[in-house]
Coordinates of C-alpha atoms in Angstrom, one line a residue:
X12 CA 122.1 94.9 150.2
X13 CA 120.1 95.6 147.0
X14 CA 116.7 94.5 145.7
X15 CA 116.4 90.7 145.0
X16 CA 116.2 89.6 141.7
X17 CA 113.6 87.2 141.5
X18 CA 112.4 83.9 138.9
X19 CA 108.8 84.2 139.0
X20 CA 108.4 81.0 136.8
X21 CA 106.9 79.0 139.6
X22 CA 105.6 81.1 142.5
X23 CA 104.4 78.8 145.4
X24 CA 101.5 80.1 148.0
X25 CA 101.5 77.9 150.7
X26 CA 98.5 76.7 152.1
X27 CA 98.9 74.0 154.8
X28 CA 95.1 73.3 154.5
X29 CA 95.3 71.8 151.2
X30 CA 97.9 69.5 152.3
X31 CA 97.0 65.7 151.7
X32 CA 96.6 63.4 155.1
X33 CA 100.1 63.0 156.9
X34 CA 102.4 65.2 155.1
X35 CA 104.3 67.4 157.1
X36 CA 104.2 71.0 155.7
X37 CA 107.6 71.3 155.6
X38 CA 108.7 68.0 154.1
X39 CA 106.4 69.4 151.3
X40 CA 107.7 72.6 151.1
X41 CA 111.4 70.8 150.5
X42 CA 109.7 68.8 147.9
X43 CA 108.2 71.3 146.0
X44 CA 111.5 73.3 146.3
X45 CA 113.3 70.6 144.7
X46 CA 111.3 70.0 142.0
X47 CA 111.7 73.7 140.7
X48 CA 109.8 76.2 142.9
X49 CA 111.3 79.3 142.3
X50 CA 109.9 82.2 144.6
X51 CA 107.8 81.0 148.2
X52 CA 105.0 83.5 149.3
X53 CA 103.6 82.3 153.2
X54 CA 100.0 82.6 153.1
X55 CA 98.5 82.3 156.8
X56 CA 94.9 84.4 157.3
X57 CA 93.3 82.0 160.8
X58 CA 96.5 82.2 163.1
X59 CA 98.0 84.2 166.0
X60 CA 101.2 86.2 164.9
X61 CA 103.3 84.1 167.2
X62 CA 103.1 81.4 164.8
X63 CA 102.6 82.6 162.0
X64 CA 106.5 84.0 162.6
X65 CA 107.4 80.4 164.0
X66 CA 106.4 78.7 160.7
X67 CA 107.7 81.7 157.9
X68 CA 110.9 81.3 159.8
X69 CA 110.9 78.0 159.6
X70 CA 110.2 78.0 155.7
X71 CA 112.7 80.3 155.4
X72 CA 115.4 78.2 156.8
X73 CA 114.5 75.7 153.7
X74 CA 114.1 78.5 151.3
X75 CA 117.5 80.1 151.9
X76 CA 118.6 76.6 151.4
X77 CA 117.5 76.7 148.0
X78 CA 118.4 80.1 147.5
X79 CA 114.5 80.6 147.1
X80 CA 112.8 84.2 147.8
X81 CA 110.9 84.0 150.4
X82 CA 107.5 86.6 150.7
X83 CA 104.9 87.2 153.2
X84 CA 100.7 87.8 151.9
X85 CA 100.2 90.6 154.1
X86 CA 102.0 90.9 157.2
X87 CA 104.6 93.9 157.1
X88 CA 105.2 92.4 161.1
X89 CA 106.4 89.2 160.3
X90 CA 108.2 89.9 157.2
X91 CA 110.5 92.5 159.5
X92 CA 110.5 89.4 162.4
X93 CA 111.9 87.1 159.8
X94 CA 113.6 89.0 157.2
X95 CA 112.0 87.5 153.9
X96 CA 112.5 89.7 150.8
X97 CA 109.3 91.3 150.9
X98 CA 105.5 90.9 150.9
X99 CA 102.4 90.1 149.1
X100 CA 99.4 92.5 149.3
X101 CA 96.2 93.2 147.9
X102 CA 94.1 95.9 147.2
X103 CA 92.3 95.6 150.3
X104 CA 95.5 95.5 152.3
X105 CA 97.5 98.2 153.4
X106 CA 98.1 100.9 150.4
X107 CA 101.3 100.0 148.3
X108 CA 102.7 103.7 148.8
X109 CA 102.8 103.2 152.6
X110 CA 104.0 99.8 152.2
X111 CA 106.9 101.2 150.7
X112 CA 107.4 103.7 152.7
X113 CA 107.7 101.5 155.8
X114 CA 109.7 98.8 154.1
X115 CA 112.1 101.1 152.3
X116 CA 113.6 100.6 148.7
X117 CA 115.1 97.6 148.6
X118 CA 112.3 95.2 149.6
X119 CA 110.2 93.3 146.6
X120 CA 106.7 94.2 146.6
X121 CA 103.8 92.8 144.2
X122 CA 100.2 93.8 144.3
X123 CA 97.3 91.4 143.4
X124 CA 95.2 93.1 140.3
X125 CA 92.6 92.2 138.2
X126 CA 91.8 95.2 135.8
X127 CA 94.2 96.7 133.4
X128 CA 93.1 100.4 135.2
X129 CA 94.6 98.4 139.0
X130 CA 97.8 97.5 137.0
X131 CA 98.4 101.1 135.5
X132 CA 98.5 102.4 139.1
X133 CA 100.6 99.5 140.5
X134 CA 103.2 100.5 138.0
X135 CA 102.4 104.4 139.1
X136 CA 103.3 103.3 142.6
X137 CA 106.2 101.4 142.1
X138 CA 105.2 97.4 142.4
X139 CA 107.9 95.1 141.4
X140 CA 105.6 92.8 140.4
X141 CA 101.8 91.9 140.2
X142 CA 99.4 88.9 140.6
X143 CA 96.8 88.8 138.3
X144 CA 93.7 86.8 139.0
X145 CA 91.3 85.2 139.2
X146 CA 91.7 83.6 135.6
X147 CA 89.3 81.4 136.3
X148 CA 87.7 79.9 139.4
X149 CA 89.4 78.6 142.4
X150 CA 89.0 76.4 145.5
X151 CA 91.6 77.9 147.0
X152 CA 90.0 81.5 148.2
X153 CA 86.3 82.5 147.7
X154 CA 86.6 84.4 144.2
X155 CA 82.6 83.8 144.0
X156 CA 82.1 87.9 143.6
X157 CA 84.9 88.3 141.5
X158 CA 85.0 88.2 137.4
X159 CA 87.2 85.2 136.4
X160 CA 89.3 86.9 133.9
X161 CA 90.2 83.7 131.2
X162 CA 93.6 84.0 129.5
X163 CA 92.1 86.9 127.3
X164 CA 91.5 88.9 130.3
X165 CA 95.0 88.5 131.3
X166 CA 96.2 89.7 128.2
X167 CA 94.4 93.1 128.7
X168 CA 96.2 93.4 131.8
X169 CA 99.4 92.1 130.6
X170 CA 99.0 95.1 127.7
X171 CA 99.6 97.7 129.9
X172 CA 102.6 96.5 131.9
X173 CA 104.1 95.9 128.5
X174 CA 107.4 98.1 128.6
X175 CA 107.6 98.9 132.5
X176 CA 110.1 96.6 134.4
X177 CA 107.0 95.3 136.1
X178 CA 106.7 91.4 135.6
X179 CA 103.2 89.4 136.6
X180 CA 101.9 86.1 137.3
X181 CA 98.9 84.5 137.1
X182 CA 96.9 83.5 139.7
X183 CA 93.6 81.0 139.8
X184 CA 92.8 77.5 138.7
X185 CA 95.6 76.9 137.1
X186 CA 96.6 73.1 136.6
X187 CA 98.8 71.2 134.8
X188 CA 95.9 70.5 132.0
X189 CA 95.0 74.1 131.5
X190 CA 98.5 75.9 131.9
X191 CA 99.5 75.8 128.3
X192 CA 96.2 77.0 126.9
X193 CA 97.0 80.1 129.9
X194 CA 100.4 80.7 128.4
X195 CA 99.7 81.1 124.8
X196 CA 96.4 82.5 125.2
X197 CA 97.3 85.6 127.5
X198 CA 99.6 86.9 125.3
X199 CA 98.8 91.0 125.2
X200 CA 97.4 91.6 121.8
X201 CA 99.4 94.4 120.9
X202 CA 102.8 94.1 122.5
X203 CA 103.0 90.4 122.7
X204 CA 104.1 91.0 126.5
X205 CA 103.4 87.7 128.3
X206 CA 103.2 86.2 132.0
X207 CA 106.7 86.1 133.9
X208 CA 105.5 82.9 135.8
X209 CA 102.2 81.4 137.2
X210 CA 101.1 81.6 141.1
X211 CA 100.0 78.2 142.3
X212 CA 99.1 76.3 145.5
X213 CA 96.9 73.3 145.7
X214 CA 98.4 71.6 142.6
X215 CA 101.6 71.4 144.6
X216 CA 100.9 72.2 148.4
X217 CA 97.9 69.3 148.0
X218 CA 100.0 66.9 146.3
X219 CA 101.2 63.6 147.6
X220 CA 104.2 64.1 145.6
X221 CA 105.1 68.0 145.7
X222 CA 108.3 67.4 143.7
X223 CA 106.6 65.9 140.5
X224 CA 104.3 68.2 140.9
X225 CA 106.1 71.1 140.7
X226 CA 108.9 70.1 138.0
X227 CA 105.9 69.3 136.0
X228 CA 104.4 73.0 135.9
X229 CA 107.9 74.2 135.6
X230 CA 109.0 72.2 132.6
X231 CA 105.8 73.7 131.0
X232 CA 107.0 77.4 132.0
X233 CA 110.4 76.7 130.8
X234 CA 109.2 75.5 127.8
X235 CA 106.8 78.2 127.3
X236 CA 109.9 81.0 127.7
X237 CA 111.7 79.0 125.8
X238 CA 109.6 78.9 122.7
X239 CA 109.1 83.1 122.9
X240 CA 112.8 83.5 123.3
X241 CA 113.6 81.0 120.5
X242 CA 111.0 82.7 118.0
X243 CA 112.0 86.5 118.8
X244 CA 108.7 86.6 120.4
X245 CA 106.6 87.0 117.6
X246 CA 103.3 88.4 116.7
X247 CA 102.2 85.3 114.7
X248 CA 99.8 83.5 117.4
X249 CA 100.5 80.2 115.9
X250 CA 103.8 80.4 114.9
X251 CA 106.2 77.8 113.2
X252 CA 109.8 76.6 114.4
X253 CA 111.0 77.1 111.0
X254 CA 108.9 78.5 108.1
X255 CA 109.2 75.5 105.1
X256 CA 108.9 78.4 102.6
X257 CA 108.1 82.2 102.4
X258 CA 104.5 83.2 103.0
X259 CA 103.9 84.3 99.3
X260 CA 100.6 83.7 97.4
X261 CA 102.6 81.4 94.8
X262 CA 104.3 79.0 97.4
X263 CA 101.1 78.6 100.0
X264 CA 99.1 77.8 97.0
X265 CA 101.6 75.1 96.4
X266 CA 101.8 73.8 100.1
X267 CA 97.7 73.5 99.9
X268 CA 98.1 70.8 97.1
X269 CA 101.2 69.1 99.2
X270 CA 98.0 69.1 102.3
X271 CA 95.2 67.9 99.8
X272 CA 97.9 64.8 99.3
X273 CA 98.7 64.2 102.7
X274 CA 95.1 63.9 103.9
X275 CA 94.4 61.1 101.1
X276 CA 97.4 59.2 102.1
X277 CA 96.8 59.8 106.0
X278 CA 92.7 60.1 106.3
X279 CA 92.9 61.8 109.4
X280 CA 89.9 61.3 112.1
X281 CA 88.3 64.3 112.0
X282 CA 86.2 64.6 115.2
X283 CA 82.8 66.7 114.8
X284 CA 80.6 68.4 117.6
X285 CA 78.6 70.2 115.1
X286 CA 74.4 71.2 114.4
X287 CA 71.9 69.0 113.7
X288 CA 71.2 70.5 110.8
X289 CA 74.5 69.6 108.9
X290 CA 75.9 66.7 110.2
X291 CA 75.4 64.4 107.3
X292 CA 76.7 66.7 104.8
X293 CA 79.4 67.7 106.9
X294 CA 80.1 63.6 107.2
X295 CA 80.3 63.0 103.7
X296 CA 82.5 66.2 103.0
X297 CA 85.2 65.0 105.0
X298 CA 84.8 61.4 103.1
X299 CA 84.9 62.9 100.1
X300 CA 88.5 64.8 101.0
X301 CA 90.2 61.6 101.6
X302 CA 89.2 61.9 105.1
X303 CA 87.1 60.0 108.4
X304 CA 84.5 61.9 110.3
X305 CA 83.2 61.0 113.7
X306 CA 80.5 62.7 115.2
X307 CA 80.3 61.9 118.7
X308 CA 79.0 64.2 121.5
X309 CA 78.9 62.4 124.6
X310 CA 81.7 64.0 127.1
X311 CA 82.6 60.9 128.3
X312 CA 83.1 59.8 124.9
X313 CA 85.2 62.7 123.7
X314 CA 87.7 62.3 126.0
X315 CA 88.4 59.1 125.3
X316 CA 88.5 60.1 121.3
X317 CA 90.8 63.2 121.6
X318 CA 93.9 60.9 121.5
X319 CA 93.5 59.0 118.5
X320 CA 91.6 62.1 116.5
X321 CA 93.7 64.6 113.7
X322 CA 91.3 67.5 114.8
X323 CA 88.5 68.6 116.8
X324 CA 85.8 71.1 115.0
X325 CA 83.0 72.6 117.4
X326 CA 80.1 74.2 115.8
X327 CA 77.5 75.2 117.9
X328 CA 74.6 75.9 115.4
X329 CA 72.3 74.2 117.7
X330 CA 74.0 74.0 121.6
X331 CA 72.5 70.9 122.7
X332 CA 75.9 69.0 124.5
X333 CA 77.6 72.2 125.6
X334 CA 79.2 69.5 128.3
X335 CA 81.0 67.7 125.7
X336 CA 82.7 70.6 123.8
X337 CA 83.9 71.5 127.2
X338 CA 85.5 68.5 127.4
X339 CA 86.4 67.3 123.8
X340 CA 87.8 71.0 123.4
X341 CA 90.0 70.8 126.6
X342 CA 91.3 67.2 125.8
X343 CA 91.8 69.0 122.4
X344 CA 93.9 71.3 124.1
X345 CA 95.9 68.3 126.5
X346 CA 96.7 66.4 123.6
X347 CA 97.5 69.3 121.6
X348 CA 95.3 69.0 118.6
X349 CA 93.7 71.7 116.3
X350 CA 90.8 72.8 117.6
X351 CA 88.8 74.8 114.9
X352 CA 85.8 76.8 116.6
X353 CA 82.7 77.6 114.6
X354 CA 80.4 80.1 116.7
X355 CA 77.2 79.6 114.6
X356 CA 74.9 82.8 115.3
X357 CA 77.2 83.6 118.3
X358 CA 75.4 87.2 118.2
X359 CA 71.9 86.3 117.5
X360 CA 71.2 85.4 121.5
X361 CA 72.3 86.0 125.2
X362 CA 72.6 82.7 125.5
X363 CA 74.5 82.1 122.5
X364 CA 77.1 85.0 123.6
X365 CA 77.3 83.4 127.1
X366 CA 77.5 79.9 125.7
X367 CA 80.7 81.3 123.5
X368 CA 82.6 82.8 126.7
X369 CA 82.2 80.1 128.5
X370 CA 83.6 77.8 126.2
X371 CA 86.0 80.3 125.2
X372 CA 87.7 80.5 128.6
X373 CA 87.6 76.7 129.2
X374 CA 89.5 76.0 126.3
X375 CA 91.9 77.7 123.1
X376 CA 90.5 77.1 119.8
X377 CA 93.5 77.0 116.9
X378 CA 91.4 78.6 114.7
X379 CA 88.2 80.7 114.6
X380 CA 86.0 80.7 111.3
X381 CA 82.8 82.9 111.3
X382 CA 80.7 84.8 108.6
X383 CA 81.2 88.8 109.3
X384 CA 78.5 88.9 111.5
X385 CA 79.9 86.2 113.8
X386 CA 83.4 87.3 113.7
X387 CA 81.8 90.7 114.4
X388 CA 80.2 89.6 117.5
X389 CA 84.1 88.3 118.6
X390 CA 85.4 91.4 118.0
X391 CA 82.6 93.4 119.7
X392 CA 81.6 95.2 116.6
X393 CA 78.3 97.0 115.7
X394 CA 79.7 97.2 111.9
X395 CA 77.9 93.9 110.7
X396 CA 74.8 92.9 113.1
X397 CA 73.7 89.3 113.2
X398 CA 70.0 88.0 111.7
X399 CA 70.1 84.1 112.7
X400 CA 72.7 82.8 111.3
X401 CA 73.3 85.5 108.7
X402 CA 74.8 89.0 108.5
X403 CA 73.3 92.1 108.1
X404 CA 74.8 94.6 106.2
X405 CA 77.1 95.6 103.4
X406 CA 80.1 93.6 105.4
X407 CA 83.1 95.7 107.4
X408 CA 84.7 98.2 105.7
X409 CA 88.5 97.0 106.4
X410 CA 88.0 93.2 107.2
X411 CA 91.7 92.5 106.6
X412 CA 92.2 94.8 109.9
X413 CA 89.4 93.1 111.8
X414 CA 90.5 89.7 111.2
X415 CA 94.3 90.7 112.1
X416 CA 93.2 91.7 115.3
X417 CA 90.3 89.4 116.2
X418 CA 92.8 87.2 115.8
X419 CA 95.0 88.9 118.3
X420 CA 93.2 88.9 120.4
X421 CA 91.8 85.4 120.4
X422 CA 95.3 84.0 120.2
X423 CA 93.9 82.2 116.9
X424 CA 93.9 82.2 113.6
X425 CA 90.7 84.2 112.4
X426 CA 88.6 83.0 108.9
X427 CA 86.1 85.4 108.0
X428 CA 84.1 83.7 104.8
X429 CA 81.4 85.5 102.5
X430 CA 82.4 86.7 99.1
X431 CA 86.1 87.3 99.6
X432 CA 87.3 85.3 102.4
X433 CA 89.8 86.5 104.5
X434 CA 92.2 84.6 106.7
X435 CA 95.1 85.8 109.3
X436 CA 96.7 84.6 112.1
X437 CA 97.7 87.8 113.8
X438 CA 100.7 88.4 111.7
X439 CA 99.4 88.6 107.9
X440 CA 96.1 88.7 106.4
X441 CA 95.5 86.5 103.2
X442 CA 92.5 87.3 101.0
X443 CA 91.0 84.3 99.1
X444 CA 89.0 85.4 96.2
X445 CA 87.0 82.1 95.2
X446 CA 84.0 80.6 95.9
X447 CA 80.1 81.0 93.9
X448 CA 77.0 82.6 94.5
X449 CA 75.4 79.4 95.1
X450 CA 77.2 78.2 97.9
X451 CA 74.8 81.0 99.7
X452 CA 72.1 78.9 98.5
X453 CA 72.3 75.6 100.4
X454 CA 72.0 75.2 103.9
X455 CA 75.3 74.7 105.7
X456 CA 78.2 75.4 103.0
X457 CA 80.0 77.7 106.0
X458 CA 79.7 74.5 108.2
X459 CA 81.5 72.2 105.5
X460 CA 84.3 75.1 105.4
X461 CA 84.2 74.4 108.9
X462 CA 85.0 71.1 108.2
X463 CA 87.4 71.6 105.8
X464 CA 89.2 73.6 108.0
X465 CA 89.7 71.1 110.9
X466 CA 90.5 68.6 108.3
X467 CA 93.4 70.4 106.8
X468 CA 94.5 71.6 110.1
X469 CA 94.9 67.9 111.0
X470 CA 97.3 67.4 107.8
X471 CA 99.3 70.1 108.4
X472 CA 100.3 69.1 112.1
X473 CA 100.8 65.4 110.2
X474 CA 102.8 66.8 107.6
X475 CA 105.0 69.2 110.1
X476 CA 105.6 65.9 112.6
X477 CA 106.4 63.5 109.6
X478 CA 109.8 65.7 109.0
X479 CA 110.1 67.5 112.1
X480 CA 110.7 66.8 116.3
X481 CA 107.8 68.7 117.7
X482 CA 108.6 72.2 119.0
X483 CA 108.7 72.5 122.5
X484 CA 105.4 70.3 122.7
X485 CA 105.1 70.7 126.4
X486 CA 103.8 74.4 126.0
X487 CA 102.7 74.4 122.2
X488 CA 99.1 73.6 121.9
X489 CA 99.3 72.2 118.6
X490 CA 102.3 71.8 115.6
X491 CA 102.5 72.9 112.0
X492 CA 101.4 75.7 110.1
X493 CA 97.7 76.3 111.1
X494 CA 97.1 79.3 108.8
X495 CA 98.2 76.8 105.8
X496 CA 95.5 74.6 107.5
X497 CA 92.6 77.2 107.5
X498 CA 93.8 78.6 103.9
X499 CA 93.3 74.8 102.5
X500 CA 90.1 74.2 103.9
X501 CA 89.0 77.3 102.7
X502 CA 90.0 76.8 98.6
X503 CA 89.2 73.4 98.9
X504 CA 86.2 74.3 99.3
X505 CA 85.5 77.2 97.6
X506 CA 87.7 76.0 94.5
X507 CA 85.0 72.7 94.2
X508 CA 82.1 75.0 94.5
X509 CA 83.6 77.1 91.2
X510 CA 83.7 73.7 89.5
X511 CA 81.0 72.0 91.0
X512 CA 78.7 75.7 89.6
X513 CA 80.3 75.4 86.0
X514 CA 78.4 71.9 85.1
X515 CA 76.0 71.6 82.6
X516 CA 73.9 69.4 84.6
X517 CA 73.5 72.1 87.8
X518 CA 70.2 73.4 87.2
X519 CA 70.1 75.2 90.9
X520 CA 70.7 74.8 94.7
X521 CA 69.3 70.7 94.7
X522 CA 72.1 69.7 91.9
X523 CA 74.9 72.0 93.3
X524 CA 74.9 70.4 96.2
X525 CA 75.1 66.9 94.9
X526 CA 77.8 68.3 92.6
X527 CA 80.0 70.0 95.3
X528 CA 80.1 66.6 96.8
X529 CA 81.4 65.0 93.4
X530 CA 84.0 67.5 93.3
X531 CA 85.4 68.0 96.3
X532 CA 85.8 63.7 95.7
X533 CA 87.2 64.9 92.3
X534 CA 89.4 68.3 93.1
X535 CA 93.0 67.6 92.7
X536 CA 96.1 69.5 93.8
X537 CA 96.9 70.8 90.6
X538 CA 93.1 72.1 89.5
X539 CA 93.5 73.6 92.7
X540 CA 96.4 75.2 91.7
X541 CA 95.1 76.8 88.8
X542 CA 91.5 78.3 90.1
X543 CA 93.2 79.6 93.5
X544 CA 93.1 83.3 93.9
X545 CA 95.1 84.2 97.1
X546 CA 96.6 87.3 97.7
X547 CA 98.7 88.6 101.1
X548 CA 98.2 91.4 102.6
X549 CA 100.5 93.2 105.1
X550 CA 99.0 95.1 107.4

């Protein structure tokens, strides 16, 4: 008969506790069937054998229906009673080579893994497909002891099945909410291999309407493929539809002064979760751009914000309403705005490190801006060591390369300010060489770039929409070119601080400040245009 060839797009567990009050497990099952399940696995642990063959066979009936794989979690004794394609196991279950031994060649069997070293020896002993999990935690099975792996952790594993045959899902608190964050942000760093499908069970088994339920996770999937297949899968983490022009110094110079215009005509809300210590500056930056800030914290009033804002920026300089960048920055992610994250000190503290992977996992940030030592503590490097909020050291000795992959691996664009900054989102690297020595003088001028950033992000996802259809929005976190976004903020204001330096009447830190406020009100496209110093670099 020959192995089956199966969709993992939507992989259904059952779990008949989970069902709401009154439905009938198999009315469900037909639902969820309908609406675009695509491969069933029966998961029974607290019943007799006797039925749990009664109800596999059953579901198998309305699988074969559909022309739906059906596998069993486990039980090598009821997948031979009813003759389902295969079985589930995981590593505490039976081992896969005597699995395969008593199931013979041609029956599908995927392994549950959690470690890149678990998924090397799956594809050593012949899986057809794996289950990686937990990404995060889970009401459906007690993952308490286990390491929640985020979408980062299942790019790791997803790196090392890149190349093999074997495909993989995801498995563990995913929802409809979350699932688009999961597909772009476990992307393997390297190979850009990414998930076949996602594993779910409660936000279809425990849904009153199983149908809805499921077409809606599967349009997102489909979208998702759709996008990769459409783009030639590419190594750009934020990548655009169709490129308005060729990524040359010349021509994103030009696009930065078409941005500066399109936030003065638009003035884009530009929501701010930032530290205490800059907020009024910060405020008046984005005025004097041409744009609006708002600086609310409160979760339950960033939720409500995140669909009327242009962008989200969280800078946690002082973490005081962790509770509200977890929200703000998911709702940043649902309504698929640019998220620019700002890890203030993230290496200076424990808590500060913790505080970062936690938000991390909850949510994608669009882009990522840092000083070295902050980008350093990202990338897990001793090169450049954190003292507060500043850096230690001469700087890295190849930042292009860190940034490139930092950015990777963080499924975001990556700017990495100080003298030269750099920017890159995963595909190039662009070095901007302005800026003054003063700008390291005044408390929070990389909290204003922050600010800048999120503000041009928002007019280059206004500018993209006012001429194009969105991109296969159901899986896309945000639209528009996000590295033109980061590369505005970043001359904007670097480019004011030249100008704002050069006046007679700066004396010092006390009247640069007040100056860079007068000229970022006063920068236009075409000064802009003449100070920028940009180079790309292809690495």
């Amino acid at each position: 008969m020959g192995k089956t060839k199966i969709d993992y797009s939507l992989y259904l567990v059952t779990g008949r506790e989970f069902l709401p009050p009154g439905k009938d497990y198999y009315e469900s099952l037909e639902e969820s069937l309908q609406g675009g399940v695509t491969v069933v696995q029966v998961r029974e642990k607290n019943i007799d054998t006797g039925k749990f063959i009664e109800i596999a066979r059953r579901t198998k009936e309305i699988t074969d229906k559909y022309g739906v794989p059906l596998l069993i979690n486990d039980r090598i004794d009821v997948h031979l009673a009813v003759g389902s394609h295969g079985i589930h196991i995981g590593q505490t279950d039976m081992p896969l080579p005597l699995a395969r031994t008593l199931l013979g060649p041609d029956a599908v069997i995927g392994l549950s893994v959690s470690t890149p070293s678990e998924a090397q020896l799956a594809v050593q002993q012949g899986a057809d497909y794996v289950g990686i999990g937990p990404v995060w935690a889970t009401g459906s099975k007690d993952v308490s002891a286990k390491v929640k792996l985020a979408p980062e952790g299942v790019g790791r594993v997803l790196e090392v099945l890149a190349g093999t045959g074997v495909e993989a899902v995801a498995i563990g608190g995913i929802h409809l909410p979350n699932l688009a964050q999961l597909l772009h942000g476990s992307i393997s760093p390297t190979s850009r291999n990414h998930l076949s499908g996602i594993a779910t069970i409660s936000d279809i088994v425990g849904s009153p309407t199983p149908k809805d339920a499921a077409a809606a996770l599967r349009a997102v999937v489909d979208s998702f493929k759709r996008a990769r297949q459409s783009l030639g899968n590419p190594s750009s983490v934020f990548s655009l539809s169709s490129p308005e022009e060729p990524r040359t110094a010349e021509s994103l110079i030009r696009q930065v002064g078409v941005l500066m215009e399109v936030v003065r005509k638009h003035t884009p809300l530009v929501h701010q979760i930032t530290n205490n210590v800059v907020i009024n500056d910060s405020a008046n930056a984005t005025l004097a751009v041409g744009a609006s800030p708002i600086m609310a914290t409160n979760a339950r009033d960033v939720a409500d914000l995140s669909k009327v804002i242009g962008a989200l920026l969280i800078n946690f300089g002082t973490i005081t309403d962790k509770e509200g960048m977890l929200v703000a920055g998911r709702q940043a992610n649902v309504n698929r705005k640019p998220l620019v994250f700002d890890p203030v000190a993230v290496g200076a503290t424990a808590y500060r490190r913790e505080a970062s992977r936690e938000l991390l996992s909850h949510w994608q940030p669009t882009v990522i801006k840092g000083n070295a030592a902050e980008i350093g503590a990202l990338a897990e490097s001793n090169e450049v060591l954190s003292r507060g909020v500043d850096s230690v050291g001469s700087g890295f000795t190849d930042p292009a390369k860190v940034v490139k992959a930092l950015a990777q691996k963080r499924a975001a664009v990556v700017v990495l300010t100080g003298v030269e900054d750099y920017i890159s989102d995963g595909e190039i690297v662009l070095k901007a060489s302005n800026g003054h020595e003063l700008l390291g003088n005044i408390t929070g001028s990389g909290c204003m770039t922050g600010t800048l950033v999120a503000t041009f992000c928002a007019a280059a996802r206004l500018h993209y929409l006012a001429s194009k259809e969105p991109f296969e929005d159901l899986s896309q976190l945000v639209q528009g070119d996000m590295l033109l976004g980061a590369l505005a903020g970043v001359l904007v204001m670097t480019v004011a601080a030249e100008v704002a330096a050069a006046r007679d009447d700066v004396k010092g830190p006390g009247t640069f400040r007040s100056a860079l406020l007068d000229e970022l009100y006063n920068l236009r496209p075409e000064v802009l245009a003449q100070r920028a110093n940009v180079t790309v670099i292809k690495i």
